Short mmCIF file of C-alpha atoms in Angstrom, two decimals:
data_model
loop_
_atom_site.label_atom_id
_atom_site.label_comp_id
_atom_site.label_asym_id
_atom_site.label_seq_id
_atom_site.Cartn_x
_atom_site.Cartn_y
_atom_site.Cartn_z
CA UNK T 58 79.13 85.63 111.71
CA UNK T 59 81.47 87.88 109.73
CA UNK T 60 81.14 91.55 110.72
CA UNK T 61 82.40 94.38 108.55
CA UNK T 62 82.57 98.11 109.12
CA UNK T 63 83.78 100.55 106.49
CA UNK T 64 85.87 103.54 107.61
CA UNK T 65 85.19 106.57 105.42
CA UNK T 66 86.00 110.28 105.43
CA UNK T 67 87.60 113.10 103.49
CA UNK T 68 91.37 112.98 102.90
CA UNK T 69 93.57 114.05 105.86
CA UNK T 70 90.93 113.67 108.57
CA UNK T 71 92.84 110.94 110.45
CA UNK T 72 91.13 107.98 108.85
CA UNK T 73 94.31 106.19 107.81
CA UNK T 74 95.96 106.90 111.18
CA UNK T 75 93.01 105.23 112.88
CA UNK T 76 93.16 102.28 110.52
CA UNK T 77 96.90 101.90 111.10
CA UNK T 78 96.17 101.69 114.83
CA UNK T 79 93.58 99.00 114.12
CA UNK T 80 96.01 96.93 112.06
CA UNK T 81 98.50 96.84 114.95
CA UNK T 82 96.08 95.51 117.55
CA UNK T 83 97.72 92.08 117.58
CA UNK T 84 100.42 93.61 119.80
CA UNK T 85 97.85 94.11 122.56
CA UNK T 86 96.73 90.48 122.80
CA UNK T 87 99.19 88.08 121.24
CA UNK T 88 97.15 84.99 122.13
CA UNK T 89 94.20 86.24 120.07
CA UNK T 90 94.05 85.85 116.30
CA UNK T 91 94.67 88.90 114.18
CA UNK T 92 94.98 89.17 110.45
CA UNK T 93 95.42 91.76 107.78
CA UNK T 94 93.44 90.19 104.97
CA UNK T 95 94.67 92.55 102.29
CA UNK T 96 96.21 96.04 102.24
CA UNK T 97 93.01 97.81 103.23
CA UNK T 98 91.26 95.30 105.51
CA UNK T 99 92.15 94.58 109.13
CA UNK T 100 90.55 92.21 111.63
CA UNK T 101 90.53 92.98 115.35
CA UNK T 102 89.12 91.13 118.33
CA UNK T 103 86.10 92.40 120.25
CA UNK T 104 87.42 92.93 123.80
CA UNK T 105 85.46 90.83 126.29
CA UNK T 106 86.54 90.28 129.89
CA UNK T 107 84.03 87.43 130.18
CA UNK T 108 86.03 85.35 127.71
CA UNK T 109 89.20 86.03 129.71
CA UNK T 110 87.37 84.82 132.84
CA UNK T 111 86.33 81.60 131.09
CA UNK T 112 89.86 81.09 129.78
CA UNK T 113 91.28 81.39 133.30
CA UNK T 114 88.66 78.98 134.64
CA UNK T 115 88.94 76.22 132.02
CA UNK T 116 92.57 76.70 130.86
CA UNK T 117 91.54 75.51 127.38
CA UNK T 118 93.84 74.40 124.59
CA UNK T 119 92.37 77.17 122.43
CA UNK T 120 90.63 80.50 123.02
CA UNK T 121 88.72 82.17 120.19
CA UNK T 122 87.25 85.66 120.61
CA UNK T 123 84.70 87.14 118.27
CA UNK T 124 86.22 89.44 115.67
CA UNK T 125 85.37 92.57 113.76
CA UNK T 126 86.61 93.50 110.30
CA UNK T 127 87.40 97.10 109.41
CA UNK T 128 87.81 98.17 105.79
CA UNK T 129 89.75 101.35 105.12
CA UNK T 130 88.06 103.17 102.25
CA UNK T 131 90.29 105.67 100.43
CA UNK T 132 89.47 109.33 101.13
CA UNK T 133 86.31 110.46 99.39
CA UNK T 134 86.07 113.89 97.76
CA UNK T 135 83.39 116.01 96.12
CA UNK T 136 82.28 114.24 92.95
CA UNK T 137 83.16 110.76 94.22
CA UNK T 138 79.78 109.48 93.05
CA UNK T 139 80.71 110.69 89.56
CA UNK T 140 84.11 109.04 89.65
CA UNK T 141 86.23 111.87 91.06
CA UNK T 142 89.36 110.57 92.74
CA UNK T 143 88.77 106.83 93.07
CA UNK T 144 85.16 107.41 94.06
CA UNK T 145 83.21 104.76 92.22
CA UNK T 146 85.68 102.01 93.07
CA UNK T 147 85.65 102.74 96.77
CA UNK T 148 81.95 103.46 97.01
CA UNK T 149 81.46 99.89 95.80
CA UNK T 150 83.64 98.68 98.70
CA UNK T 151 81.40 100.46 101.19
CA UNK T 152 78.41 98.53 99.84
CA UNK T 153 79.97 95.30 101.07
CA UNK T 154 80.09 96.46 104.71
CA UNK T 155 77.51 96.06 107.49
CA UNK T 156 78.04 99.49 109.05
CA UNK T 157 79.83 102.75 108.35
CA UNK T 158 82.29 104.63 110.55
CA UNK T 159 82.57 108.21 109.26
CA UNK T 160 85.74 109.87 110.52
CA UNK T 161 85.42 113.64 110.91
CA UNK T 162 88.28 116.01 111.65
CA UNK T 163 87.57 117.97 114.83
CA UNK T 164 90.86 119.81 115.35
CA UNK T 165 92.95 122.59 113.85
CA UNK T 166 96.51 121.95 112.73
CA UNK T 167 98.30 124.24 110.30
CA UNK T 168 100.73 121.44 109.47
CA UNK T 169 97.99 119.12 108.17
CA UNK T 170 96.34 120.40 105.02
CA UNK T 171 92.56 120.23 104.88
CA UNK T 172 91.27 119.32 101.45
CA UNK T 173 88.55 121.99 101.78
CA UNK T 174 90.87 124.69 103.11
CA UNK T 175 89.84 124.83 106.77
CA UNK T 176 88.26 122.71 109.50
CA UNK T 177 84.47 122.60 109.31
CA UNK T 178 83.10 119.24 110.49
CA UNK T 179 79.48 119.83 109.44
CA UNK T 180 80.53 120.80 105.91
CA UNK T 181 82.74 117.69 105.77
CA UNK T 182 79.92 115.43 106.97
CA UNK T 183 77.52 116.84 104.41
CA UNK T 184 80.04 116.47 101.56
CA UNK T 185 80.40 112.77 102.38
CA UNK T 186 76.69 112.21 102.96
CA UNK T 187 75.72 113.90 99.69
CA UNK T 188 78.14 111.67 97.77
CA UNK T 189 76.65 108.56 99.40
CA UNK T 190 73.13 109.75 98.57
CA UNK T 191 74.07 110.47 94.93
CA UNK T 192 75.62 107.04 94.63
CA UNK T 193 72.40 105.37 95.86
CA UNK T 194 70.28 107.55 93.56
CA UNK T 195 72.31 106.42 90.56
CA UNK T 196 71.57 102.78 91.36
CA UNK T 197 67.86 103.53 91.80
CA UNK T 198 67.62 105.44 88.51
CA UNK T 199 69.39 102.65 86.62
CA UNK T 200 67.11 100.02 88.10
CA UNK T 201 63.89 101.98 87.53
CA UNK T 202 64.74 102.34 83.85
CA UNK T 203 64.73 98.55 83.58
CA UNK T 204 61.81 97.63 85.84
CA UNK T 205 59.13 100.31 85.25
CA UNK T 206 58.13 99.03 81.83
CA UNK T 207 57.85 95.46 83.14
CA UNK T 208 55.64 96.60 86.03
CA UNK T 209 53.36 98.59 83.72
CA UNK T 210 52.94 95.90 81.05
CA UNK T 211 52.79 92.71 83.11
CA UNK T 212 51.12 94.10 86.26
CA UNK T 213 53.40 91.72 88.13
CA UNK T 214 52.90 92.29 91.87
CA UNK T 215 56.57 91.89 92.75
CA UNK T 216 57.66 94.29 90.01
CA UNK T 217 55.05 96.84 91.09
CA UNK T 218 56.21 96.60 94.72
CA UNK T 219 59.82 97.08 93.63
CA UNK T 220 58.97 100.17 91.59
CA UNK T 221 56.92 101.70 94.40
CA UNK T 222 59.65 100.98 96.97
CA UNK T 223 62.42 102.44 94.81
CA UNK T 224 60.35 105.54 94.06
CA UNK T 225 59.76 106.01 97.79
CA UNK T 226 63.50 105.67 98.40
CA UNK T 227 64.28 108.09 95.58
CA UNK T 228 61.89 110.75 96.89
CA UNK T 229 63.58 110.71 100.28
CA UNK T 230 67.12 110.70 98.89
CA UNK T 231 66.30 113.68 96.69
CA UNK T 232 65.39 115.52 99.90
CA UNK T 233 68.83 114.58 101.34
CA UNK T 234 67.29 112.04 103.71
CA UNK T 235 69.45 108.89 104.03
CA UNK T 236 67.47 105.65 103.75
CA UNK T 237 68.35 104.56 107.29
CA UNK T 238 66.08 107.39 108.50
CA UNK T 239 63.12 106.29 106.36
CA UNK T 240 60.42 103.93 107.67
CA UNK T 241 59.92 100.97 105.35
CA UNK T 242 57.52 98.05 105.67
CA UNK T 243 58.93 94.54 105.99
CA UNK T 244 58.06 93.86 102.34
CA UNK T 245 59.82 97.06 101.27
CA UNK T 246 62.89 96.16 103.33
CA UNK T 247 63.02 92.82 101.55
CA UNK T 248 63.03 94.63 98.19
CA UNK T 249 65.87 96.93 99.27
CA UNK T 250 68.10 94.12 100.61
CA UNK T 251 69.63 93.11 97.29
CA UNK T 252 70.75 96.64 96.40
CA UNK T 253 73.14 97.14 99.34
CA UNK T 254 72.27 100.82 99.53
CA UNK T 255 74.98 102.71 101.39
CA UNK T 256 72.63 105.18 103.09
CA UNK T 257 70.58 102.29 104.47
CA UNK T 258 73.53 101.07 106.52
CA UNK T 259 73.78 102.11 110.17
CA UNK T 260 76.35 104.87 110.67
CA UNK T 261 78.43 106.18 113.54
CA UNK T 262 80.53 109.34 113.50
CA UNK T 263 84.11 109.25 114.79
CA UNK T 264 85.23 112.73 115.85
CA UNK T 265 89.01 112.84 115.61
CA UNK T 266 90.47 115.29 118.15
CA UNK T 267 93.87 116.27 119.56
CA UNK T 268 95.06 114.48 122.70
CA UNK T 269 94.51 117.54 124.94
CA UNK T 270 90.90 117.85 123.79
CA UNK T 271 90.30 114.18 124.54
CA UNK T 272 91.42 114.69 128.14
CA UNK T 273 89.67 118.03 128.71
CA UNK T 274 86.36 117.08 127.05
CA UNK T 275 84.30 118.29 124.12
CA UNK T 276 85.65 121.11 122.00
CA UNK T 277 83.61 123.41 119.76
CA UNK T 278 83.85 120.99 116.83
CA UNK T 279 82.77 117.86 118.73
CA UNK T 280 79.75 119.73 120.11
CA UNK T 281 78.70 120.56 116.54
CA UNK T 282 79.16 116.94 115.45
CA UNK T 283 77.16 115.59 118.41
CA UNK T 284 74.35 118.07 117.77
CA UNK T 285 74.23 117.10 114.08
CA UNK T 286 74.31 113.38 114.88
CA UNK T 287 71.55 113.61 117.48
CA UNK T 288 69.18 115.09 114.91
CA UNK T 289 69.60 112.04 112.69
CA UNK T 290 69.80 109.61 115.64
CA UNK T 291 73.38 108.57 114.93
CA UNK T 292 76.07 107.92 117.52
CA UNK T 293 79.38 109.75 118.02
CA UNK T 294 82.66 108.43 119.37
CA UNK T 295 85.26 111.06 120.27
CA UNK T 296 88.81 109.77 119.93
CA UNK T 297 92.35 110.82 119.09
CA UNK T 298 93.57 108.73 116.15
CA UNK T 299 97.18 109.76 116.78
CA UNK T 300 96.99 108.56 120.39
CA UNK T 301 95.32 105.30 119.29
CA UNK T 302 98.27 104.72 116.96
CA UNK T 303 100.68 105.25 119.86
CA UNK T 304 98.64 102.98 122.14
CA UNK T 305 98.76 100.21 119.58
CA UNK T 306 102.54 100.04 120.04
CA UNK T 307 102.27 99.35 123.77
CA UNK T 308 101.82 96.10 125.66
CA UNK T 309 98.41 95.46 127.16
CA UNK T 310 99.65 96.33 130.66
CA UNK T 311 101.44 99.51 129.56
CA UNK T 312 98.33 100.58 127.68
CA UNK T 313 96.24 100.31 130.86
CA UNK T 314 98.80 102.33 132.84
CA UNK T 315 98.96 105.00 130.14
CA UNK T 316 95.17 105.38 129.98
CA UNK T 317 94.89 105.45 133.78
CA UNK T 318 97.45 108.26 133.98
CA UNK T 319 95.34 110.25 131.52
CA UNK T 320 92.16 109.52 133.46
CA UNK T 321 90.63 107.60 130.54
CA UNK T 322 88.75 104.36 131.25
CA UNK T 323 89.16 102.67 127.85
CA UNK T 324 90.74 103.34 124.48
CA UNK T 325 88.84 105.04 121.71
CA UNK T 326 89.23 101.97 119.53
CA UNK T 327 87.60 99.74 122.15
CA UNK T 328 84.74 102.24 122.43
CA UNK T 329 84.41 102.29 118.66
CA UNK T 330 84.28 98.48 118.46
CA UNK T 331 81.61 98.29 121.19
CA UNK T 332 79.59 101.11 119.64
CA UNK T 333 79.66 99.50 116.19
CA UNK T 334 78.77 96.13 117.72
CA UNK T 335 75.74 97.69 119.43
CA UNK T 336 74.87 99.67 116.30
CA UNK T 337 74.37 96.38 114.47
CA UNK T 338 72.23 94.92 117.27
CA UNK T 339 74.77 92.23 118.13
CA UNK T 340 75.34 90.20 121.30
CA UNK T 341 77.62 87.37 122.41
CA UNK T 342 77.13 83.83 123.67
CA UNK T 343 79.90 81.45 124.71
CA UNK T 344 80.86 77.81 124.42
CA UNK T 345 83.43 76.67 126.96
CA UNK T 346 85.41 73.67 128.11
CA UNK T 347 88.95 72.27 128.40
CA UNK T 348 89.34 72.03 124.62
CA UNK T 349 88.10 75.48 123.66
CA UNK T 350 86.53 78.64 125.04
CA UNK T 351 84.90 80.64 122.29
CA UNK T 352 82.78 83.77 121.87
CA UNK T 353 80.05 83.71 119.22
CA UNK T 354 78.32 86.76 117.79
CA UNK T 355 74.57 86.66 117.18
CA UNK T 356 71.82 89.11 116.30
CA UNK T 357 69.51 90.13 119.13
CA UNK T 358 66.29 88.15 118.83
CA UNK T 359 67.86 84.96 117.44
CA UNK T 360 66.61 81.72 118.98
CA UNK T 361 68.67 78.82 120.31
CA UNK T 362 68.28 76.69 117.18
CA UNK T 363 69.45 79.49 114.88
CA UNK T 364 72.41 80.22 117.14
CA UNK T 365 73.33 76.54 117.02
CA UNK T 366 73.58 76.98 113.26
CA UNK T 367 76.28 79.61 113.74
CA UNK T 368 78.49 76.84 115.07
CA UNK T 369 77.55 74.22 112.47
CA UNK T 370 74.56 73.53 110.25
CA UNK T 371 74.41 69.92 111.51
CA UNK T 372 73.90 71.15 115.09
CA UNK T 373 70.99 73.29 113.94
CA UNK T 374 69.42 70.45 111.92
CA UNK T 375 69.73 67.92 114.74
CA UNK T 376 68.96 70.36 117.57
CA UNK T 377 67.44 68.72 120.68
CA UNK T 378 68.02 71.04 123.62
CA UNK T 379 70.37 73.78 124.79
CA UNK T 380 71.98 73.58 128.22
CA UNK T 381 72.26 77.24 129.24
CA UNK T 382 74.14 78.92 132.07
CA UNK T 383 74.25 82.68 132.55
CA UNK T 384 77.78 84.03 132.71
CA UNK T 385 76.85 86.06 135.78
CA UNK T 386 75.68 82.88 137.55
CA UNK T 387 78.91 81.05 136.69
CA UNK T 388 80.95 83.98 137.96
CA UNK T 389 78.91 84.17 141.17
CA UNK T 390 78.98 80.44 142.00
CA UNK T 391 82.48 79.76 140.69
CA UNK T 392 81.97 76.40 138.95
CA UNK T 393 79.61 74.45 136.71
CA UNK T 394 78.87 72.03 139.53
CA UNK T 395 77.83 74.79 141.96
CA UNK T 396 75.69 76.42 139.29
CA UNK T 397 73.91 73.11 138.76
CA UNK T 398 73.48 72.55 142.52
CA UNK T 399 71.92 76.01 142.81
CA UNK T 400 69.38 75.09 140.13
CA UNK T 401 70.72 77.74 137.74
CA UNK T 402 71.51 75.39 134.85
CA UNK T 403 68.59 75.51 132.40
CA UNK T 404 67.42 73.25 129.58
CA UNK T 405 65.98 75.38 126.80
CA UNK T 406 64.14 74.46 123.61
CA UNK T 407 64.63 75.61 120.04
CA UNK T 408 62.51 78.76 120.44
CA UNK T 409 64.43 80.09 123.44
CA UNK T 410 65.69 83.60 122.67
CA UNK T 411 69.40 83.69 123.34
CA UNK T 412 70.68 86.30 125.78
CA UNK T 413 73.96 88.17 125.87
CA UNK T 414 76.36 86.28 128.13
CA UNK T 415 74.71 82.86 127.81
CA UNK T 416 77.13 79.93 128.09
CA UNK T 417 75.69 77.11 126.02
CA UNK T 418 76.13 73.43 125.37
CA UNK T 419 73.95 72.28 122.46
CA UNK T 420 72.52 68.76 122.53
CA UNK T 421 71.90 67.49 119.00
CA UNK T 422 71.53 64.30 117.00
CA UNK T 423 72.29 63.99 113.28
#
């Protein structure tokens, strides 16, 4: 399951510094795959100590973590939806992502010019959000021009539903309400799927602070951002992009020592990855053995048969049963044999809802 998050923000808010830290993450775990797909896309691994445990237990020939793709979208400015800067081009890139990370400057620095003159995180957030709303409105207006006449003349039920759904979306956007905050029926959601509306995507704010603020705690700017985000039920990760860039140059062990000295439990990037993962309603199951230990990403609520299809369509088609062990049980008992002796190995059918941390062997016949 390919996961993509778009990093957006005004120019000079620390967005590119954060992305540069992301693109260096291969230094932290050389045995894990990392790739820069093109100049503005980087792939990082989702940190998971459970996979490390399985790797140490099975000593497999290959270990494959689940990955996350971050796309660095060039700085947006006022008028982006009308083509200012490189607005239209990069707004189209955001449409291809699953979630949005909006980087907001939450520090003062006279040496770093702010495109709007001075630091004001709420103003910056609203500039970006208005541009995203205007971009979605343009798509709706263009589509309504084409579909309204068809709905009126043919009385086609699908066309009528589309018109009604788009008008509902338009009404909310015109009131500066992003579509992710609007309640839609399942039928309406189905209509909206094909449009890839930006404001329908889940969003998390990344408050970029100075290193001292990160250690001390919230500053005046981060408090404003958190208050704003809570009103629209969005999350906030506070991090120092400059420090993340420095951390990315260290070995895994040196990184842990550095964070410990600062009294910080985990890096901002790790927190961002976990937060974005949760934002999308994602969990992890594992396949393990002497040949390969691998983490697989799935959507909460997926059943065993559908998860089998993430590995290969043939396994889904020929699904018979799933042999399931909880990671916690394997860790507690120490081996597959002891798990089985304790009666903790389960045989589950196709409708079994997969749980985070399940270790699975799929029985199938093609």
